[in-house]
Structure formats: structure tokens, C-alpha cells
Coordinates of C-alpha atoms (C1' of nucleotides) in Angstrom, one line a residue:
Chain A
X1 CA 15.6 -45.6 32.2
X2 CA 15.5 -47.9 29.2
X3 CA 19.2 -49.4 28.3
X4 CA 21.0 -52.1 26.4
X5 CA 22.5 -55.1 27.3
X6 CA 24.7 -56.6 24.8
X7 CA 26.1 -60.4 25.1
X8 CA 28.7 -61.3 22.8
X9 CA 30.3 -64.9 21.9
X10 CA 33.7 -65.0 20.6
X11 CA 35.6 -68.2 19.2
X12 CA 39.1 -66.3 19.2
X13 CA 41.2 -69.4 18.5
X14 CA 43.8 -68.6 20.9
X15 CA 44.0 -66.2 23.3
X16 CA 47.4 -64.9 23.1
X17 CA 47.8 -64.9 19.2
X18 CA 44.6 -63.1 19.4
X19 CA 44.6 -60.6 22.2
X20 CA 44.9 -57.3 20.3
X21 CA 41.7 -58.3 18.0
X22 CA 40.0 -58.9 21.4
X23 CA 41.0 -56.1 22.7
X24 CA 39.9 -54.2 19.9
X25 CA 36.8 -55.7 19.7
X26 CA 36.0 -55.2 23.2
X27 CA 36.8 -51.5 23.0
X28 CA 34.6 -50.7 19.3
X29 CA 31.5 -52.4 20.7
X30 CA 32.0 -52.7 24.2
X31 CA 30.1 -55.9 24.8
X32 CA 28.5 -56.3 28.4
X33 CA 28.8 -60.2 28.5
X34 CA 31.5 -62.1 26.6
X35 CA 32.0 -65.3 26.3
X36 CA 35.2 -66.9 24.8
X37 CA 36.3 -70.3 23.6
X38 CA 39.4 -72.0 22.3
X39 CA 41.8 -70.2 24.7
X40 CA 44.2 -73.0 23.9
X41 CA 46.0 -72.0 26.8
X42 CA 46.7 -72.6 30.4
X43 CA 44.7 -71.0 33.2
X44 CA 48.0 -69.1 34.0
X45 CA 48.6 -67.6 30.8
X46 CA 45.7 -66.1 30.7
X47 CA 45.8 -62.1 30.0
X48 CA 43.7 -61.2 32.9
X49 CA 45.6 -57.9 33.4
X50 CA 45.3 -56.7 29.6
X51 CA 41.0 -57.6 29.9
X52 CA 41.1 -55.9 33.2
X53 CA 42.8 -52.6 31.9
X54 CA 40.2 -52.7 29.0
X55 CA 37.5 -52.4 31.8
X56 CA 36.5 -56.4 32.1
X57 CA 36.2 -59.1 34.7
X58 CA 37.2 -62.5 34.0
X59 CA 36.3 -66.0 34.9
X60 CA 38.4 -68.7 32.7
X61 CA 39.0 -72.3 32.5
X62 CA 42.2 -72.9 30.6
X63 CA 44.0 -75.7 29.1
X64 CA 47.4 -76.0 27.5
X65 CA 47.6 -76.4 23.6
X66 CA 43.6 -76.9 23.0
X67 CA 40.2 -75.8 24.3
X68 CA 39.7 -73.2 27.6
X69 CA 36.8 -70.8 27.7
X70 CA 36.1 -67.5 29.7
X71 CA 33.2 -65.3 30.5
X72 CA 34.0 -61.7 31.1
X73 CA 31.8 -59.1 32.5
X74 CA 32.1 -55.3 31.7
X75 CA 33.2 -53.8 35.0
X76 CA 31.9 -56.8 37.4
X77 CA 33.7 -60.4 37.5
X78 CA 31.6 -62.7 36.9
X79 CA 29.8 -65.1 39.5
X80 CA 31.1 -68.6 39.1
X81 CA 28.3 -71.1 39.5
X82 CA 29.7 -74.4 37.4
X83 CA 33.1 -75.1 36.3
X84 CA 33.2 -77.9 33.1
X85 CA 29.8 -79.9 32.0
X86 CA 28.1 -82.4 34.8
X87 CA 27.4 -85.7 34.0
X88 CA 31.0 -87.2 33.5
X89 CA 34.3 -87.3 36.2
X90 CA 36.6 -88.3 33.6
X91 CA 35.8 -85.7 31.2
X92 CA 39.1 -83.6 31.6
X93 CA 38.4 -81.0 28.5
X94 CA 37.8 -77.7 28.9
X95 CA 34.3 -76.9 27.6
X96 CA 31.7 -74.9 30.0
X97 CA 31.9 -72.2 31.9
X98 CA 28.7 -70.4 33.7
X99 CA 28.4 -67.8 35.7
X100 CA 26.7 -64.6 36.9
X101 CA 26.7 -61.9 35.4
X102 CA 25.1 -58.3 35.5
X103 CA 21.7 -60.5 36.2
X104 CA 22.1 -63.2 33.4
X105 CA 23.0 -66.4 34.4
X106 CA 25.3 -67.6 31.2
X107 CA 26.3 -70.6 30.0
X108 CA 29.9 -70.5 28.2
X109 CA 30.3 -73.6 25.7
X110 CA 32.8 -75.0 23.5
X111 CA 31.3 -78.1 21.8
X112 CA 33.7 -80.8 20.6
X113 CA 33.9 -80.6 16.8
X114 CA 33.6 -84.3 16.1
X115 CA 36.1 -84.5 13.3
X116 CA 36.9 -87.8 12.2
X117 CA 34.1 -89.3 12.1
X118 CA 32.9 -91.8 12.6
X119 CA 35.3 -92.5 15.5
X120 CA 36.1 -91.8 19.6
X121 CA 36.1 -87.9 18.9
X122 CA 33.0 -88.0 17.0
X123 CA 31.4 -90.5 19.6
X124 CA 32.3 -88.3 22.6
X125 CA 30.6 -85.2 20.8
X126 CA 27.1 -87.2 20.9
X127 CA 28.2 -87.6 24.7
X128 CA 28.7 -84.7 25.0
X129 CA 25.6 -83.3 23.9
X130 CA 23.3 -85.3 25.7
X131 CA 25.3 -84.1 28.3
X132 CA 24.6 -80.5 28.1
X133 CA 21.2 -81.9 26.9
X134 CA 20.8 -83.2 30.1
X135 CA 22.0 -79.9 32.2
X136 CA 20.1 -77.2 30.3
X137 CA 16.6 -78.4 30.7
X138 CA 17.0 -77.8 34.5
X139 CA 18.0 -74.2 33.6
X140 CA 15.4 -73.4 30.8
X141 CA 12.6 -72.7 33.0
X142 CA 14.2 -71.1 35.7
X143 CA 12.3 -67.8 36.7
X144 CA 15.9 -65.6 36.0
X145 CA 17.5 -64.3 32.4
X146 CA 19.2 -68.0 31.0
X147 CA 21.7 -68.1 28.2
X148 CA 23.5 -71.4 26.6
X149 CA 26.3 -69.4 24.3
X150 CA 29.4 -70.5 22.6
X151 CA 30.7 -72.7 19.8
X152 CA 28.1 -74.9 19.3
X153 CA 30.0 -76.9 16.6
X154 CA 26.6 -77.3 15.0
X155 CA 25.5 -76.7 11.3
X156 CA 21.5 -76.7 12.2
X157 CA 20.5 -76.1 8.6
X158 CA 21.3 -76.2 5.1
X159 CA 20.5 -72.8 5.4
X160 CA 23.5 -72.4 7.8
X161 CA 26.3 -73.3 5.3
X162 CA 27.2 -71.7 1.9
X163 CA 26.9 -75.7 0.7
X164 CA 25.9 -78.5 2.5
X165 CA 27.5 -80.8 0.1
X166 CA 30.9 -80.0 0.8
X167 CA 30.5 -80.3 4.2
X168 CA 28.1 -83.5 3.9
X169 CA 30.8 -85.6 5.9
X170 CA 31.6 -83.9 8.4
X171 CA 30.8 -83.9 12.1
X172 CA 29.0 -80.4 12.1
X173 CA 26.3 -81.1 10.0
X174 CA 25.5 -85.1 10.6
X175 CA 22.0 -86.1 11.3
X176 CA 22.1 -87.2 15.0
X177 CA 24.3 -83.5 15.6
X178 CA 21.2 -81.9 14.0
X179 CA 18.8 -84.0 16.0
X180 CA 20.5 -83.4 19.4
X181 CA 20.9 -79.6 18.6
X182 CA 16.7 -79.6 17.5
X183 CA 16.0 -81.5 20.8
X184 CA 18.2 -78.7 22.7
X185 CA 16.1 -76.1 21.1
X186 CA 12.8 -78.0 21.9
X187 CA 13.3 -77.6 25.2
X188 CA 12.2 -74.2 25.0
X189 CA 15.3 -72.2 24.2
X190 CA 15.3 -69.6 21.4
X191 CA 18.3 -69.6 18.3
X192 CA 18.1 -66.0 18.8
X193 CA 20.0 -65.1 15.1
X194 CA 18.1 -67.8 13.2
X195 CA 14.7 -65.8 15.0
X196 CA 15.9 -62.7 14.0
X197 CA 16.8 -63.4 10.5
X198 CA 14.5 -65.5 9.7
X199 CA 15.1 -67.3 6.2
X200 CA 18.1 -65.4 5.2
X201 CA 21.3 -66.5 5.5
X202 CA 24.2 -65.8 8.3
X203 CA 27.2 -66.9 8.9
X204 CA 29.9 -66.7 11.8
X205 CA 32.4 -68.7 10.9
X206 CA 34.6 -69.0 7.7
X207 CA 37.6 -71.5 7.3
X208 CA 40.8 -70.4 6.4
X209 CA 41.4 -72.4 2.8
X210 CA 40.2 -70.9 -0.4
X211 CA 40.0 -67.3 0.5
X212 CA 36.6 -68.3 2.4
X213 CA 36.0 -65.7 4.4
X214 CA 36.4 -63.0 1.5
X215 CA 33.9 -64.8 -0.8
X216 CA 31.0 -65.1 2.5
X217 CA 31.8 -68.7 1.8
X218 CA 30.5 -69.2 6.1
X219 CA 29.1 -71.7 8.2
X220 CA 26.6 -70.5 11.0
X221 CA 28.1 -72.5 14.3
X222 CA 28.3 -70.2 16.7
X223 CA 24.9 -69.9 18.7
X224 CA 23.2 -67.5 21.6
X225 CA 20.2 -70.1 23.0
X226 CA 18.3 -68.0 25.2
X227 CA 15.5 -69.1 27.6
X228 CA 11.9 -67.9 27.0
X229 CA 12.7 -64.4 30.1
X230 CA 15.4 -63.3 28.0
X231 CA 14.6 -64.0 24.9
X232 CA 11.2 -62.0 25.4
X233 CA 13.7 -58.8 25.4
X234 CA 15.5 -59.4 22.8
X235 CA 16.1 -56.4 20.5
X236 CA 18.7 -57.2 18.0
X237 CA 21.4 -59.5 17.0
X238 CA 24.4 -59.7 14.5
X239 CA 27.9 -61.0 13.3
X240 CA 30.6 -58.8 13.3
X241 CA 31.8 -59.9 10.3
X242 CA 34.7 -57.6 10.1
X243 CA 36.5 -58.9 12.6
X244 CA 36.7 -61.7 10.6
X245 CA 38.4 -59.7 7.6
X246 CA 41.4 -58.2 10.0
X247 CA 44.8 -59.1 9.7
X248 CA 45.7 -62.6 11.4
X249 CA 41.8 -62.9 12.6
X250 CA 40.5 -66.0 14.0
X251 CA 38.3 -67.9 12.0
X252 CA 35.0 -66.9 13.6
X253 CA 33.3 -63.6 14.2
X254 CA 32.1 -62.3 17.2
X255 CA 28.2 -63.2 17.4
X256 CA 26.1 -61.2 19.7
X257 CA 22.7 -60.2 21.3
X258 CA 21.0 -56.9 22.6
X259 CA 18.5 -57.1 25.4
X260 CA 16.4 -54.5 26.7
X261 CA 16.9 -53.8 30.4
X262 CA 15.2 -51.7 32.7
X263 CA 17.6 -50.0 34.3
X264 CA 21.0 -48.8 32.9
X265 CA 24.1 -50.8 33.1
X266 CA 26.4 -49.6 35.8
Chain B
dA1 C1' 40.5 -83.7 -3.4
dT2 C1' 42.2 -79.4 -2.4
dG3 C1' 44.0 -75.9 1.2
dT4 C1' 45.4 -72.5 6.1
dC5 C1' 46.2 -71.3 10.7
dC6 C1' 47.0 -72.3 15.8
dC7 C1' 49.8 -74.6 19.4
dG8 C1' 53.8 -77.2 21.4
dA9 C1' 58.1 -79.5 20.9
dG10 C1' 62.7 -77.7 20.8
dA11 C1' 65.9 -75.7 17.4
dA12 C1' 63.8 -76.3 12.0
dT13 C1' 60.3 -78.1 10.8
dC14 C1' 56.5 -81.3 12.0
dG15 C1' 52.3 -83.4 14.1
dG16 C1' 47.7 -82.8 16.1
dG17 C1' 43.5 -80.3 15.9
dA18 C1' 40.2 -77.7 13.5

DNA sequence: ATGTCCCGAGAATCGGGA
């Protein structure tokens, strides 16, 4: 039997300030793959009992005040395999996550923002990228369902930003962050909403000065990289954008992908 | 150039980060 497997990315700006949206979220489109970033909490203040009541497994790797991801799998916990980005000992930020889950082997990112620049913060996003750079061609190819999702912290295009000249000077949209992300994607892995909507316009996150999100005043930074098995399935992808309208929302909108699977989810 | 929201500190606002 043909069936549906949706992964979903979720920048919720912490966790605990934004643990009804999720769980309302998770309940309206009941995502089978989530992956979360800027917990900006500790691994014990996690909610795991509130995600499991709502029918989700959880992996997480927290940190006080900034950063923490999670992946959560509806009704299976998902398969740890790595835990924080190889390449560097001393790198102590939560970022990546990836694990196993209902037969995807995912990737959960948060990619340093950058900001100031030029400086050490903007200097240890380049790091970081050929970092990940370095990591995700050994998992392009593999034979299994691959996917590199998260906060990407990357503008791509002009096309992904309601004007690149305000944002002309900052770390999300500089030349060598568009050349590392380009280089990323060369290595075979698909920008599945950029695919899907071709030349027009989307947007998952909108800033909170200047009314932003109500005007669709958005930057495209949140990304679903899928390798060439999974992205072969791919059926559909979107923003849900209303979550970005709700009362106290975080400043991006859940971004997701449906896949077509053989066999129904259990 | 502007502006807003989160977190932690520690007691009321302020700094750091985005």
C-alpha cells in the first residue's frame, strides 16, 4: 500500500517558550520526522514527556541559554548514529544531531549564523561548513534514504530574500556562505523546496522588526538537502507559514517534505 | 539606520545572540 512520509524542520527558538506551538504543530500535521534547532536549553529541560504524550520519540542535544537540536520520530525514538559535527574536539556547540529514523538516516543541523562579520563567529561558520562539507559527501551516495535538514543559516539566492540589499552585509548571504552551500549541493544533494518551486519565491523565516512576517517580508534559510534515493520520491514540499503568524511564534516556519513510501507508516 | 524576541542573571532591567 502506497503512503506518505512527511519530514519536517522546525527552528522553534526555544523550546520551552515554544512548546504549545510545537505541540500544536505536531498534532495539525502530524509530521513523521522532525527535526528541531535552537532548543536553547539544557539536555535536562527538555519536554521529553509532553513530545512523548503527543505520540513522538526524541533524541536531543541540549545546551543552556543557546543552540540544542532534536530529532523526533512519530511513534519510534530515533536511532542515534552521531552526536555534534566531526572534524573538531574543541567544538563544544550544539549543532548536529543524526539518527535513524522510520528508514531515513537524517541529519539534524543548526548552522552558526555568522553575525558580525567579519570576525571569530563569522570565521567559525566557514569552519564549520567545510566541516559538514567534509561529513556529507561520505553520506550522499550511500545506498539508504539520506537527509541534511535544519537551519542552514544560508541565503542561497537573491531569489531567497524579499531584498538582498538589506541584507547585503550580513553573514547569511556573503559570497564564500553561498559558495560553500553551492559546493554542498554539488555533491549531489537536492534543495528539495528550491526543486519544487522552481523560480518562485519562498520563504521560512521572517525577523521580528517591522511587522516582517505580516508583509511576506522572508528569507528562505531553512533547508531539506536530500540525497539522489530520497529525493527520487519526493512528492511535495511546503512552509507552514501560519505557524509563523500565531501568537508569540518563533521566527521560522516549519519547512517540510513528503516522500512516497512503499508500505504504510506504522 | 531602524527595530523585536529569546535566554540567563537575579530581583529590575540589561547584555548577548539572532
Amino acid at each position: 500500500m502506497a503512503a506518505t512520509l512527511r519530514i519536517a524542520t522546525y527552528n522553534v527558538n526555544g523550546i520551552t517558550s515554544r512548546l504549545p506551538h510545537l505541540l500544536r504543530w505536531l498534532e495539525a500535521t502530524r509530521p513523521d520526522i522532525v527535526a528541531l534547532q535552537e532548543l536553547k536549553a539544557s539536555d535536562e529541560a527538555f519536554p521529553l514527556e509532553a513530545i512523548q504524550d503527543a505520540g513522538y520519540g526524541a533524541l536531543w542535544h541540549g545546551q543552556r541559554a543557546w543552540n540544542g537540536v532534536a530529532l523526533l520520530g512519530r511513534g519510534t525514538t530515533p536511532v542515534q548514529s552521531r552526536r555534534g559535527l566531526p572534524g573538531d574536539p574543541a567544538d563544544t556547540q550544539s549543532r548536529y544531531l543524526e539518527a535513524a529514523v522510520h528508514g531515513v538516516l537524517v541529519g539534524a543541523l543548526y548552522l552558526p549564523n555568522g553575525n558580525p562579520r567579519p570576525g571569530p563567529k563569522f570565521d567559525y561558520k566557514l569552519a564549520w561548513m567545510r566541516r559538514l562539507a567534509a561529513h556529507a559527501r561520505g553520506l550522499v551516495g550511500l545506498p539508504h534514504p539520506v537527509a541534511l535538514i535544519g537551519d542552514f543559516n544560508v541565503i542561497p539566492e537573491d531569489i531567497d530574500v524579499y531584498d538582498p540589499n538589506a541584507w547585503r552585509r550580513d553573514a547569511l548571504i556573503q559570497p564564500e556562505v553561498r559558495a560553500a552551500y553551492a559546493q554542498l549541493l554539488e555533491q549531489g544533494w537536492t534543495d528539495t523546496l528550491r526543486a519544487l518551486f522552481e523560480d518562485a519565491p519562498v520563504y521560512t523565516f521572517w525577523d521580528h522588526f517591522r511587522q516582517h512576517a505580516e508583509r511576506d517580508r522572508g528569507l528562505r534559510i531553512d533547508h531539506l538537502l536530500l540525497n539522489p534515493v530520497l529525493s527520487a520520491a519526493v512528492e511535495a514540499a511546503g512552509v507552514d507559514q501560519w505557524m509563523r503568524l500565531e501568537e508569540k511564534a518563533s521566527d521560522h516556519a516549519p519547512t517540510w517534505v513528503e516522500i512516497a513510501v512503499e508500505h504504510a507508516i506504522p
